[in-house]
CSV table of C-alpha atoms and ligand atoms in Angstrom, one decimal:
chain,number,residue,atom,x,y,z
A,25,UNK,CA,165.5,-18.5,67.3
A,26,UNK,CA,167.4,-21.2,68.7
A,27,UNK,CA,171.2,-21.4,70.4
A,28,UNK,CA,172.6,-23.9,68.1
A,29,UNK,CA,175.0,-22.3,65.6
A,30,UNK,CA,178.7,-22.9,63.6
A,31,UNK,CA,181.6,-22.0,66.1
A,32,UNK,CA,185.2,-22.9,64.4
A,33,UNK,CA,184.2,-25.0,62.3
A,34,UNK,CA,181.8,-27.0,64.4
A,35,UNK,CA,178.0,-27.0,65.2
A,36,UNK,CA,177.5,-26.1,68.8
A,37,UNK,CA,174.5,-26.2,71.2
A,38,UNK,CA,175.6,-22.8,72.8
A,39,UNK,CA,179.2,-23.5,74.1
A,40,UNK,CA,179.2,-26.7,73.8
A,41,UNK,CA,180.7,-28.8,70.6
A,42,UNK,CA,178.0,-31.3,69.2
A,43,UNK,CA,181.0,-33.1,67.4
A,44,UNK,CA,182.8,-33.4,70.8
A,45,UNK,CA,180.0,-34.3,72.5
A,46,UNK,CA,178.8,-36.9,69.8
A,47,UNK,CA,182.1,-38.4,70.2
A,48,UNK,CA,181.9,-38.5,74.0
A,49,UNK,CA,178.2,-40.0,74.4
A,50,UNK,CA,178.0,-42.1,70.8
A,51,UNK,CA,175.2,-41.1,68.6
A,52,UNK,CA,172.5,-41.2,68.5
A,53,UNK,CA,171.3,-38.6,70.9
A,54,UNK,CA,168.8,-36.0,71.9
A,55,UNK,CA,170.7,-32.2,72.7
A,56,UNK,CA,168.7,-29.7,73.9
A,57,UNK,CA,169.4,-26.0,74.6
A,58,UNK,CA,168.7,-25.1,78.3
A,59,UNK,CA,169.0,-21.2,76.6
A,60,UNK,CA,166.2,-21.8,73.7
A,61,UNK,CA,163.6,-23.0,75.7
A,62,UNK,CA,164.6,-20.0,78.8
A,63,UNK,CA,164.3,-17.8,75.8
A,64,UNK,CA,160.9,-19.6,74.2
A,65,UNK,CA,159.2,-19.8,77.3
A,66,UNK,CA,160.2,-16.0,78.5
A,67,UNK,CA,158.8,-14.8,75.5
A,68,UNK,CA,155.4,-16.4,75.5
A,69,UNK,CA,154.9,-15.6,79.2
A,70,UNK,CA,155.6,-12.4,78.8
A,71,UNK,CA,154.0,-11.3,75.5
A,72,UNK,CA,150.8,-13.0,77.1
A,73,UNK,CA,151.3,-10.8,80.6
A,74,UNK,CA,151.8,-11.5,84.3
A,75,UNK,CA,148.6,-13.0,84.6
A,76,UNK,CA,147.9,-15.5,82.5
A,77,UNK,CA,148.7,-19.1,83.5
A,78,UNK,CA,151.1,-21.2,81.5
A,79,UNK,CA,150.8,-25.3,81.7
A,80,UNK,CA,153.9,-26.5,79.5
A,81,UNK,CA,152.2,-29.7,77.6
A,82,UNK,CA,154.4,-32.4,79.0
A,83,UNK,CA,153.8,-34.7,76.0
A,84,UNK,CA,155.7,-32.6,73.9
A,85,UNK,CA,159.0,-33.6,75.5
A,86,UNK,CA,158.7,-35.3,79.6
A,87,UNK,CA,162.5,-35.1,80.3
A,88,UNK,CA,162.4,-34.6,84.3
A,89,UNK,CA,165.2,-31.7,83.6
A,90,UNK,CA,163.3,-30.1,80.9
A,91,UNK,CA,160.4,-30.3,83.5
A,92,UNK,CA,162.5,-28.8,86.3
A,93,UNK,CA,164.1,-26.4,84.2
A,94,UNK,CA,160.7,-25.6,83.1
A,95,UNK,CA,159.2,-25.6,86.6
A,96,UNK,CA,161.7,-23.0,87.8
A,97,UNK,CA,160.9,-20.6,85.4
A,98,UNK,CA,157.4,-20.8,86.7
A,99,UNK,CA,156.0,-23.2,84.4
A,100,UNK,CA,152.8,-25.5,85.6
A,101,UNK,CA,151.9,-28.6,83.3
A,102,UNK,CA,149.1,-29.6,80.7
A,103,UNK,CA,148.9,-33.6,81.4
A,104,UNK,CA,147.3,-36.1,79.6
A,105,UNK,CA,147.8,-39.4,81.8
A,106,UNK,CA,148.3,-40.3,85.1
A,107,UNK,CA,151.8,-41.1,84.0
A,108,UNK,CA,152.1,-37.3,82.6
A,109,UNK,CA,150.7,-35.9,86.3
A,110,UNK,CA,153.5,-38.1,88.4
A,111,UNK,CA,156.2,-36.5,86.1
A,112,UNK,CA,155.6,-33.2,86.3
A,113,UNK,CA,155.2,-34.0,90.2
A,114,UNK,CA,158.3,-35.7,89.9
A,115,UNK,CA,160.1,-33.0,88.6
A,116,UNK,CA,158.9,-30.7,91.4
A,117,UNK,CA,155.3,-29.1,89.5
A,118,UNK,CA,153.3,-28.5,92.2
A,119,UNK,CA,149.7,-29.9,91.8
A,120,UNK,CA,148.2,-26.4,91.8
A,121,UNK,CA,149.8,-26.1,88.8
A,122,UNK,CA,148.6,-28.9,86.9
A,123,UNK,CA,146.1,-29.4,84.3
A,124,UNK,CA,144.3,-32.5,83.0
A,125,UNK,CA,143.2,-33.0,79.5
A,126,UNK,CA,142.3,-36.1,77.2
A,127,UNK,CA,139.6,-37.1,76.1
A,128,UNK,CA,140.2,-40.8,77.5
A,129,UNK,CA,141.0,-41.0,81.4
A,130,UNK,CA,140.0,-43.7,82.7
A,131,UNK,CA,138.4,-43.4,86.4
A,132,UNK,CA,141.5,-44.7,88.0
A,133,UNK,CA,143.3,-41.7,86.4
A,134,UNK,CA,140.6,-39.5,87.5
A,135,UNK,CA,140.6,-40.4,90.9
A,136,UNK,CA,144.0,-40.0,91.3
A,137,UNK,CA,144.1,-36.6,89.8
A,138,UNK,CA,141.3,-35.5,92.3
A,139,UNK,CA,143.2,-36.9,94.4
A,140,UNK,CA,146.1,-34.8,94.5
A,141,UNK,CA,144.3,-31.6,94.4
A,142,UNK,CA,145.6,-30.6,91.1
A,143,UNK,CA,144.4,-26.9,89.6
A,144,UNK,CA,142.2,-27.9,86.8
A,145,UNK,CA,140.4,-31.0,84.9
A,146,UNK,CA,139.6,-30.5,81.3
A,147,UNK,CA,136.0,-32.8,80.8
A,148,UNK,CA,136.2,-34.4,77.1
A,149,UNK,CA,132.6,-36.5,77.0
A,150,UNK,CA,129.7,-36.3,78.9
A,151,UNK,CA,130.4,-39.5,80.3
A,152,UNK,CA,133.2,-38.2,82.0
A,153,UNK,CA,131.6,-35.4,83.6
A,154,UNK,CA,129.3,-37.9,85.4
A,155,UNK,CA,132.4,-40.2,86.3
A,156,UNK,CA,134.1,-37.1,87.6
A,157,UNK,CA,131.4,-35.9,89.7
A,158,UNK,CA,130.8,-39.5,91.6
A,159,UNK,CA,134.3,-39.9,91.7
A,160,UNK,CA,135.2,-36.6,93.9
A,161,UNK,CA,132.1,-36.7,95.4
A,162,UNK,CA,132.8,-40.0,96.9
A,163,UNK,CA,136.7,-38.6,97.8
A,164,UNK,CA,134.3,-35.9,99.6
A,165,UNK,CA,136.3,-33.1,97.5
A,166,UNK,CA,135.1,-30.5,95.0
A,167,UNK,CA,137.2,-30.5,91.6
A,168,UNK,CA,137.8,-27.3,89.6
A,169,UNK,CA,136.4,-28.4,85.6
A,170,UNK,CA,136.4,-26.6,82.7
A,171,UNK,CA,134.8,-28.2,79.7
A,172,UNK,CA,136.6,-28.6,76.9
A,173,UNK,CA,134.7,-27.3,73.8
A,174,UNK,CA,135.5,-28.5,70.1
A,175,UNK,CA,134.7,-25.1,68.4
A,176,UNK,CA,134.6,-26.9,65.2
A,177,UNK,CA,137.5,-25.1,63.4
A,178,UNK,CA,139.8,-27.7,62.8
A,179,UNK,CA,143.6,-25.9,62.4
A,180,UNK,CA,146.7,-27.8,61.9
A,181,UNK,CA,149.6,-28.1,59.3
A,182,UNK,CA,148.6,-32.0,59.0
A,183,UNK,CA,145.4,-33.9,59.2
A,184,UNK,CA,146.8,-36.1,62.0
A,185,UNK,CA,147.4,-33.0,64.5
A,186,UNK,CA,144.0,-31.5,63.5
A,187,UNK,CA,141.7,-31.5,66.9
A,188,UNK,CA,139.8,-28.7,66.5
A,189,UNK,CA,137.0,-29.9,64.1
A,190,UNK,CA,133.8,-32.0,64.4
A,191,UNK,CA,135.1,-34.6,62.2
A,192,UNK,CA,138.0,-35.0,65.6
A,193,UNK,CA,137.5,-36.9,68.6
A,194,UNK,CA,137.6,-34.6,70.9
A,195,UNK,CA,135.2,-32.2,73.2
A,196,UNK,CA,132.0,-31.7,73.2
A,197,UNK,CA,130.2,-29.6,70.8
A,198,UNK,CA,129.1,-26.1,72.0
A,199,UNK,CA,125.7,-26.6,72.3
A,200,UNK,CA,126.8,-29.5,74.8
A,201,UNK,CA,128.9,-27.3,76.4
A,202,UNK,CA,126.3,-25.1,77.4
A,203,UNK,CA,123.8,-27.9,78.6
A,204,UNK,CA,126.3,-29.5,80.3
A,205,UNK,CA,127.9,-26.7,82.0
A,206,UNK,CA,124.6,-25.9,83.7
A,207,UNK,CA,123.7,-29.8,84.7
A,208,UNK,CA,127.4,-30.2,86.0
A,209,UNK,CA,127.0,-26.5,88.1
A,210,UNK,CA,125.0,-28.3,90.4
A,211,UNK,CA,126.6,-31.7,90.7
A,212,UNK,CA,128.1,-32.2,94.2
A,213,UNK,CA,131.7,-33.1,93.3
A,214,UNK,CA,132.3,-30.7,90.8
A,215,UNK,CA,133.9,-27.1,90.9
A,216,UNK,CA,132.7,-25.2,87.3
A,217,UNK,CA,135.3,-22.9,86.4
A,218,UNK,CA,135.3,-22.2,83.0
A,219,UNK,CA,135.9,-23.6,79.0
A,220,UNK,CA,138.8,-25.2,77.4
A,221,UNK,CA,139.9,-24.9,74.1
A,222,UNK,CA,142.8,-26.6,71.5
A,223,UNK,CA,141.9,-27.3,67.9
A,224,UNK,CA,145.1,-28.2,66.4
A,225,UNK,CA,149.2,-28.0,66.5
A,226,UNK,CA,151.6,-26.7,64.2
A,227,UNK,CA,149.6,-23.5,63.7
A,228,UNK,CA,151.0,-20.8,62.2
A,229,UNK,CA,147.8,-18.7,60.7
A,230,UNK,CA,146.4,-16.9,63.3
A,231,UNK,CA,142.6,-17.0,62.3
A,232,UNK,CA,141.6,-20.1,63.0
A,233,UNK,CA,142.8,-19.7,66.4
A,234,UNK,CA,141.3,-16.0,66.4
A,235,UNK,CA,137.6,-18.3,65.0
A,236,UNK,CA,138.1,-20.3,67.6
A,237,UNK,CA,139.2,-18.2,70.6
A,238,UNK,CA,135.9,-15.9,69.4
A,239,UNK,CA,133.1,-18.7,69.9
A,240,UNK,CA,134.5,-19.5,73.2
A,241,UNK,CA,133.7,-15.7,74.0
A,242,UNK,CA,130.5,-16.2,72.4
A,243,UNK,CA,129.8,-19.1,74.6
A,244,UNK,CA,131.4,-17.4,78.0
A,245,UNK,CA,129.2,-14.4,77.3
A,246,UNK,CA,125.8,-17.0,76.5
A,247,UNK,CA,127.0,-19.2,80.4
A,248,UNK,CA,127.1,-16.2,82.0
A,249,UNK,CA,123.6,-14.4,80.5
A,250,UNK,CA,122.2,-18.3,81.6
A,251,UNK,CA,123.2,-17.1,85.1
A,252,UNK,CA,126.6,-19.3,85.4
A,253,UNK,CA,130.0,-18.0,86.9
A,254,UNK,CA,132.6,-18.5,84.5
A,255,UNK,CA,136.1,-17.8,85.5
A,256,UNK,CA,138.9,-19.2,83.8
A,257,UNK,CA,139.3,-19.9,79.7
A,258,UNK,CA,141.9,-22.5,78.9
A,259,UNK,CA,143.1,-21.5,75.6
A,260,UNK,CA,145.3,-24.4,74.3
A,261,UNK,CA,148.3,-25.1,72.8
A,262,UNK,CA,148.8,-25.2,68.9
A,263,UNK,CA,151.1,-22.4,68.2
A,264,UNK,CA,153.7,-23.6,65.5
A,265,UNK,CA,157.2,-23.0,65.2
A,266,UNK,CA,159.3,-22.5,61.8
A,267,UNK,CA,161.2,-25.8,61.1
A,268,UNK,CA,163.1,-24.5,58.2
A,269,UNK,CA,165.9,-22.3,58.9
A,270,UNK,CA,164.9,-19.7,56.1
A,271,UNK,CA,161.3,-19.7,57.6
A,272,UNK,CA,163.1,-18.6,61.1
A,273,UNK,CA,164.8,-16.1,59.7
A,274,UNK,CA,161.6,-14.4,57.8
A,275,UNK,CA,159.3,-14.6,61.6
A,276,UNK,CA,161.4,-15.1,64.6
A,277,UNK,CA,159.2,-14.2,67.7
A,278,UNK,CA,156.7,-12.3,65.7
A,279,UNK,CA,154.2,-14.6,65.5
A,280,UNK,CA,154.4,-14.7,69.8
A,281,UNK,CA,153.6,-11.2,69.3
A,282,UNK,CA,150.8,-11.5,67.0
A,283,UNK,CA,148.7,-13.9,69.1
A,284,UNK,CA,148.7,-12.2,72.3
A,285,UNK,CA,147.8,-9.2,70.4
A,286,UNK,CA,145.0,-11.1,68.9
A,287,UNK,CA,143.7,-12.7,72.3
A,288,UNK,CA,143.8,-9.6,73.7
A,289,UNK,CA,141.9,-7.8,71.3
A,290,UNK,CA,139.0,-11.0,71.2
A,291,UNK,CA,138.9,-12.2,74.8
A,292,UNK,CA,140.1,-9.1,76.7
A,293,UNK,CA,137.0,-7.3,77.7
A,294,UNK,CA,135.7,-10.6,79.2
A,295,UNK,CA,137.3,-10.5,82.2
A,296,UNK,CA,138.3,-13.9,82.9
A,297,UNK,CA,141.5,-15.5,83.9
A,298,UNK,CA,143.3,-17.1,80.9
A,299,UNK,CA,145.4,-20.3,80.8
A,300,UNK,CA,147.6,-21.5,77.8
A,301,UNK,CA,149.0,-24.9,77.5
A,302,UNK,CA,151.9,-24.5,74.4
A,303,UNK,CA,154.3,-27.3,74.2
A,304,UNK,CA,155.9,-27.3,71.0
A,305,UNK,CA,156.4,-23.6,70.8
A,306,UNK,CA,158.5,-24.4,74.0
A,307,UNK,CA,160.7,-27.2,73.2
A,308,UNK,CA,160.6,-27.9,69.1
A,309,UNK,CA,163.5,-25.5,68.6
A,310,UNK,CA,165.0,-26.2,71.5
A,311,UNK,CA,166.4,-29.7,70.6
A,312,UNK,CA,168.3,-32.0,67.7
A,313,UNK,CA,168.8,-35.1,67.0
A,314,UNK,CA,172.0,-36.1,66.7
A,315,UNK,CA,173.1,-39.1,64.3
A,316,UNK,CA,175.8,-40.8,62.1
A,317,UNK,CA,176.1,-41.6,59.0
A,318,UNK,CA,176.6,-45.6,58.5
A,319,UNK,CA,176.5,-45.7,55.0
A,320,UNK,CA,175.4,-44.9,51.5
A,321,UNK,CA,173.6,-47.4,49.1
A,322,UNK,CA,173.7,-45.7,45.7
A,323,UNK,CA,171.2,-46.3,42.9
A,324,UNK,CA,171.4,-45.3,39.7
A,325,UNK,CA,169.0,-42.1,39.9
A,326,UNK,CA,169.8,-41.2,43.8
A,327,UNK,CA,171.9,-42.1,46.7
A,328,UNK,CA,170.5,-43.3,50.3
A,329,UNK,CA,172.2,-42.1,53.1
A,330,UNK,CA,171.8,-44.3,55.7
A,331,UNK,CA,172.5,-43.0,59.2
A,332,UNK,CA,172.4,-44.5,63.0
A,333,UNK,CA,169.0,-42.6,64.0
A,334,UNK,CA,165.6,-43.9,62.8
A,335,UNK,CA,161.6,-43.7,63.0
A,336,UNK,CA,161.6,-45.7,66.3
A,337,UNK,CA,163.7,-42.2,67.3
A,338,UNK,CA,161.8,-39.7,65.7
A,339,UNK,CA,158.8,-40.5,64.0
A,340,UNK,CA,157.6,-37.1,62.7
A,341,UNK,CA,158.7,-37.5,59.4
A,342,UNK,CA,156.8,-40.9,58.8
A,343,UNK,CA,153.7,-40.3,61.1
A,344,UNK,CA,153.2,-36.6,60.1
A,345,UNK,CA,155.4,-36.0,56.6
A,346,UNK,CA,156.8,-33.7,59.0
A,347,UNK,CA,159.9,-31.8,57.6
A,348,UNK,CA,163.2,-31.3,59.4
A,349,UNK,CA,166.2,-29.1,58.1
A,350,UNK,CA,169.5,-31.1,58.4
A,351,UNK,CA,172.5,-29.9,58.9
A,352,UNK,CA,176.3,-31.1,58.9
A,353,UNK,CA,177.9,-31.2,62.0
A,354,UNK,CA,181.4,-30.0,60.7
A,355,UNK,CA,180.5,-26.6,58.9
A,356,UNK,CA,181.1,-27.2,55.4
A,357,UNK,CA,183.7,-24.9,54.0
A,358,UNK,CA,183.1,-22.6,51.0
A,359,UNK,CA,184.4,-25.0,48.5
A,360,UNK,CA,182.5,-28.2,49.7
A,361,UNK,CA,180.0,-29.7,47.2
A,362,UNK,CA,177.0,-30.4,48.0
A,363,UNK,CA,174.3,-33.4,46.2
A,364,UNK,CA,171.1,-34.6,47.0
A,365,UNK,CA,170.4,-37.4,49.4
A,366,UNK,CA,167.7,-39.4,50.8
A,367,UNK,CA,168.7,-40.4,54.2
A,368,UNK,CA,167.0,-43.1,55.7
A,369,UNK,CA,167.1,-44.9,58.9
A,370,UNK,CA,168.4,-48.9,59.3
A,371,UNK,CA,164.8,-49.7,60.2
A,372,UNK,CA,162.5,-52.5,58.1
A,373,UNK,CA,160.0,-50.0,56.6
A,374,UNK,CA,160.0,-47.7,53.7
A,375,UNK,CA,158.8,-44.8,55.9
A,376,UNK,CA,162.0,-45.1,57.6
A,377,UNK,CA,162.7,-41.8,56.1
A,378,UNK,CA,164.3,-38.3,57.2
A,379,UNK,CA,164.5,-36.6,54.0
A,380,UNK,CA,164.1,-37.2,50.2
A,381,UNK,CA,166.1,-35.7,47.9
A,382,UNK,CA,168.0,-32.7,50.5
A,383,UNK,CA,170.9,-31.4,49.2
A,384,UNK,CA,173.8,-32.2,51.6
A,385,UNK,CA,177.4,-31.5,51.6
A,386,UNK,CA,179.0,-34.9,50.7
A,387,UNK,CA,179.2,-36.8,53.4
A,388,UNK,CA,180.7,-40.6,54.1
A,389,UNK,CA,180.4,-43.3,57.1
A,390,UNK,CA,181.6,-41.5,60.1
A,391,UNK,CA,179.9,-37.9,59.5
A,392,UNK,CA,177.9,-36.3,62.1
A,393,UNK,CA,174.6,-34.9,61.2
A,394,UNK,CA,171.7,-32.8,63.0
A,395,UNK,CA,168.7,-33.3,62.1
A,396,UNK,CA,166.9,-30.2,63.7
A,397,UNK,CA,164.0,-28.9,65.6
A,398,UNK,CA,163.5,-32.3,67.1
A,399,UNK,CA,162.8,-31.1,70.7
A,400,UNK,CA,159.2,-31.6,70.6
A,401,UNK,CA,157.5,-34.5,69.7
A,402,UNK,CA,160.6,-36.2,69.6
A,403,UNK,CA,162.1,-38.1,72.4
A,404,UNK,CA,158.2,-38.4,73.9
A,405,UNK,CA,157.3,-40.3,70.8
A,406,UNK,CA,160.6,-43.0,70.9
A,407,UNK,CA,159.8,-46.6,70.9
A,408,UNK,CA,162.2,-49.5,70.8
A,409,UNK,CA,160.7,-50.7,67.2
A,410,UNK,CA,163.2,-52.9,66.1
A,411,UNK,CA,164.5,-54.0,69.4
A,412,UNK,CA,166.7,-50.2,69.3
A,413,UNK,CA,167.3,-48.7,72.6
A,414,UNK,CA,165.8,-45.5,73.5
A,415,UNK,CA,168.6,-43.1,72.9
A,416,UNK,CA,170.0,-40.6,75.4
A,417,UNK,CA,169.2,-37.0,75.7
A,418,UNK,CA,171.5,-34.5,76.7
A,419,UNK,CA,170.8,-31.1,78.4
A,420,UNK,CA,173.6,-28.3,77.6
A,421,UNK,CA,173.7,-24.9,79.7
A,422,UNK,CA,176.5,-23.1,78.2
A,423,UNK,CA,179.5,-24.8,78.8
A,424,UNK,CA,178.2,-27.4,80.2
A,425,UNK,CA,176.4,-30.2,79.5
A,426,UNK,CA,174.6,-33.5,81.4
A,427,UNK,CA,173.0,-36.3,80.5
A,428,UNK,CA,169.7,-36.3,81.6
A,429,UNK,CA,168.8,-39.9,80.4
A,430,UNK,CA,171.5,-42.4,79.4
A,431,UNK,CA,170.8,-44.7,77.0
A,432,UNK,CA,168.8,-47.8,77.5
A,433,UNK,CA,171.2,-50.9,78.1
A,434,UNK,CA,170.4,-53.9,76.2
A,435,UNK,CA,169.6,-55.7,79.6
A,436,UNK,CA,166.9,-53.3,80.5
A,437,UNK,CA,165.3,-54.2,77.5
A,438,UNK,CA,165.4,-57.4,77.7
A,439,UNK,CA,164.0,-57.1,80.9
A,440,UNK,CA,160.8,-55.7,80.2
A,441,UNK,CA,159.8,-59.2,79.2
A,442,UNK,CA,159.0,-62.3,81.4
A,443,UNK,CA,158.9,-65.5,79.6
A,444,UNK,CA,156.5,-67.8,81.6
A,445,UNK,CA,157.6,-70.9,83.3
A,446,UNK,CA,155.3,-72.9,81.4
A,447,UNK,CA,157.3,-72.5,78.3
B,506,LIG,C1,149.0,-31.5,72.4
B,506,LIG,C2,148.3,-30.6,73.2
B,506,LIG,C3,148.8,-29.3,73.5
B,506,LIG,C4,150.1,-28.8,73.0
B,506,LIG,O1,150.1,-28.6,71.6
B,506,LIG,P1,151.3,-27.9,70.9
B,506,LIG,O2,151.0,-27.9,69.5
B,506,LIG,O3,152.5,-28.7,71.2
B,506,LIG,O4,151.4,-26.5,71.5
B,506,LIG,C5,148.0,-28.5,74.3
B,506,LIG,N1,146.8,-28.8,74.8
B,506,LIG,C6,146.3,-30.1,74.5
B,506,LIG,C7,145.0,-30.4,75.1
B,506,LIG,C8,147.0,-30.9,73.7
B,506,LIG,O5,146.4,-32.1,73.4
């Protein structure tokens, strides 16, 4: 469920008038609902109880506000970079509250990490165990670990947001886990709390997490027989969220329900403390992209729409064949026809592509369209391809609304290059 809906006429992001505001601010722009993600986030922490631990995972959207707004409703953060762990300090996360996962820090990033104190660092590779262990040794400090574990059940509605499987990069394999977790219990620096876990995103069938989420009580139950203390289980992210409106209509917050019924019913007699890190769950709902249509360029067997937002924007439909819905701005009346479009992007590549073939009311140069579920994995994922500014995004609370990065000026980026004096 999301706040944006039809009010006279209009789409609005709960009071406030996308067509207004499009107007106001120039497309295009990210809008996201202050309400939705309140209402996403309420819902996961409270289906999964009072105790469990939530760390939002920053790289689905990194807006300081959506931090902050995040932060006040008791959100910590899932990181992965040393950028990542300033933001969420930045936007007032504090570093007891802070995971860090990846399967590539570099030491500098580690130290720094251990260096704040924050609550938890997820070890990818055996190599990074040892780095970790001189590293906070050295600081004189003792980090809290878990070991992330690739429970080789890959899960995922596209083979590029698959992490889960053997064939993936990340973790170590569970027979690792268990060797390493007893070398690493007696390495100086190092603070073993427990497992991590995250095979995949965009998942909506609950058995491969419920696989998944059952090895890593196999293993838990295996540590401890072997004489080790584990406390905490980080169970991931991955959770999907419907991106078609008739989808939405059909779940809502069921499938919320569903898992923390099903990771009660595998992991609750195991008494350990449980952490989630669910980003797009959050956020994807929670934001649209808002853009114009330039132009068409008709051919004889379909007609491109060609509007102001592109792949440098939001790349999920060329990286991931992700789908978005896309709706009109101005609430087409009863009697409006409707034809299929591809729109398209102005940028130099084919994959420049939002939809093929979506049935749209007619629209012209000058229409206002929102292109949905963009809130995650959306703004995070912006590049400047094409010399493009990054585009604003825009944070509405009922009536109001604020603008919670402007867009890039020209100058600034220009400026990020330095031409040397030698040429
Ligand atoms: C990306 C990621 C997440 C969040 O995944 P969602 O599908 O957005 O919930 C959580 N944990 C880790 C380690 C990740 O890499």
């Amino acid at each position: 469920m999301h706040h944006f809906a039809y009010r006279n006429g209009t789409l609005h992001a709960e009071a406030v008038d996308l067509a207004r505001l499009a107007d106001e601010v120039g497309t295009p722009f990210y809008c996201y609902s202050t309400a939705t993600i309140e209402r996403h986030y309420r819902l996961f922490a409270e289906a999964l109880g009072a105790e469990a631990h939530i760390f939002f995972a920053m790289k689905a959207n990194s807006n300081l506000a959506v931090l902050r707004l995040l932060a006040k409703l008791g959100a910590g953060a899932d990181t992965v970079s040393e950028g990542e762990i300033r933001r969420a300090l930045a936007a007032g996360i504090a570093p007891g509250k802070i995971v860090f996962s990846g399967i590539g820090k570099s030491d500098r990033e580690l130290a720094f990490a251990v260096d704040q104190g924050i609550y938890q660092i997820n070890i990818e590779t055996e190599g990074e165990l040892y780095a970790l262990a001189r590293i906070a040794a050295a600081n004189g400090q003792r980090q809290a670990v878990a070991i992330r574990v690739n429970p080789d059940v890959g899960a995922g509605a596209h083979a590029k947001i698959t992490t889960g499987s053997t064939e993936n990069k990340f973790g170590v394999s569970m027979s690792d886990a268990e060797r390493l977790y007893g070398a690493a219990s007696s390495m100086p620096g190092l603070h073993m709390c427990g497992l991590a876990v995250h095979i995949g995103s965009q998942i909506r069938d609950l058995g491969d997490l419920e696989a998944a989420f059952a090895r890593m009580a196999d293993l838990v139950v295996r540590l401890r027989r072997a004489g080790h203390r584990v406390a905490r289980l980080d169970l991931g992210g991955g959770l999907g969220i419907p991106y078609e409106m008739s989808e939405a209509v059909a779940h809502g917050p069921d499938l919320i329900q569903a898992y923390a019924a099903m990771v009660r019913r595998v992991l609750g007699n195991l008494d350990v403390e449980v952490g989630f890190e669910p980003g797009r769950l959050i956020v994807g709902n929670a934001g649209v992209l808002i853009t114009c249509v330039v132009r068409h360029n008709p051919r004889p067997h379909k007609t491109f729409v060609i509007v102001d937002a592109a792949m440098n924007d939001l790349i999920r439909p060329a990286m991931y064949d992700a789908y978005h819905d896309i709706w009109p701005v101005t609430e087409p009346g009863p009697d409006v026809s409707s034809r299929p479009y591809d729109v398209v992007g102005p940028i130099c590549e084919s994959s420049d592509q939002f939809a093929a073939a979506r049935r749209l009311p007619v629209s012209g140069p000058g229409d206002y369209l929102a292109i949905m579920t963009a809130g995650a994995y959306g703004a995070t994922m912006s590049s400047t391809y094409n010399s493009r500014q990054l585009v604003p995004e825009i944070l509405v609370s009922g009536g109001r609304f604020a603008v919670v990065r402007p867009r890039q000026t020209f100058e600034a980026l220009l400026d990020l290059d330095q031409i040397p004096d030698w040429l």
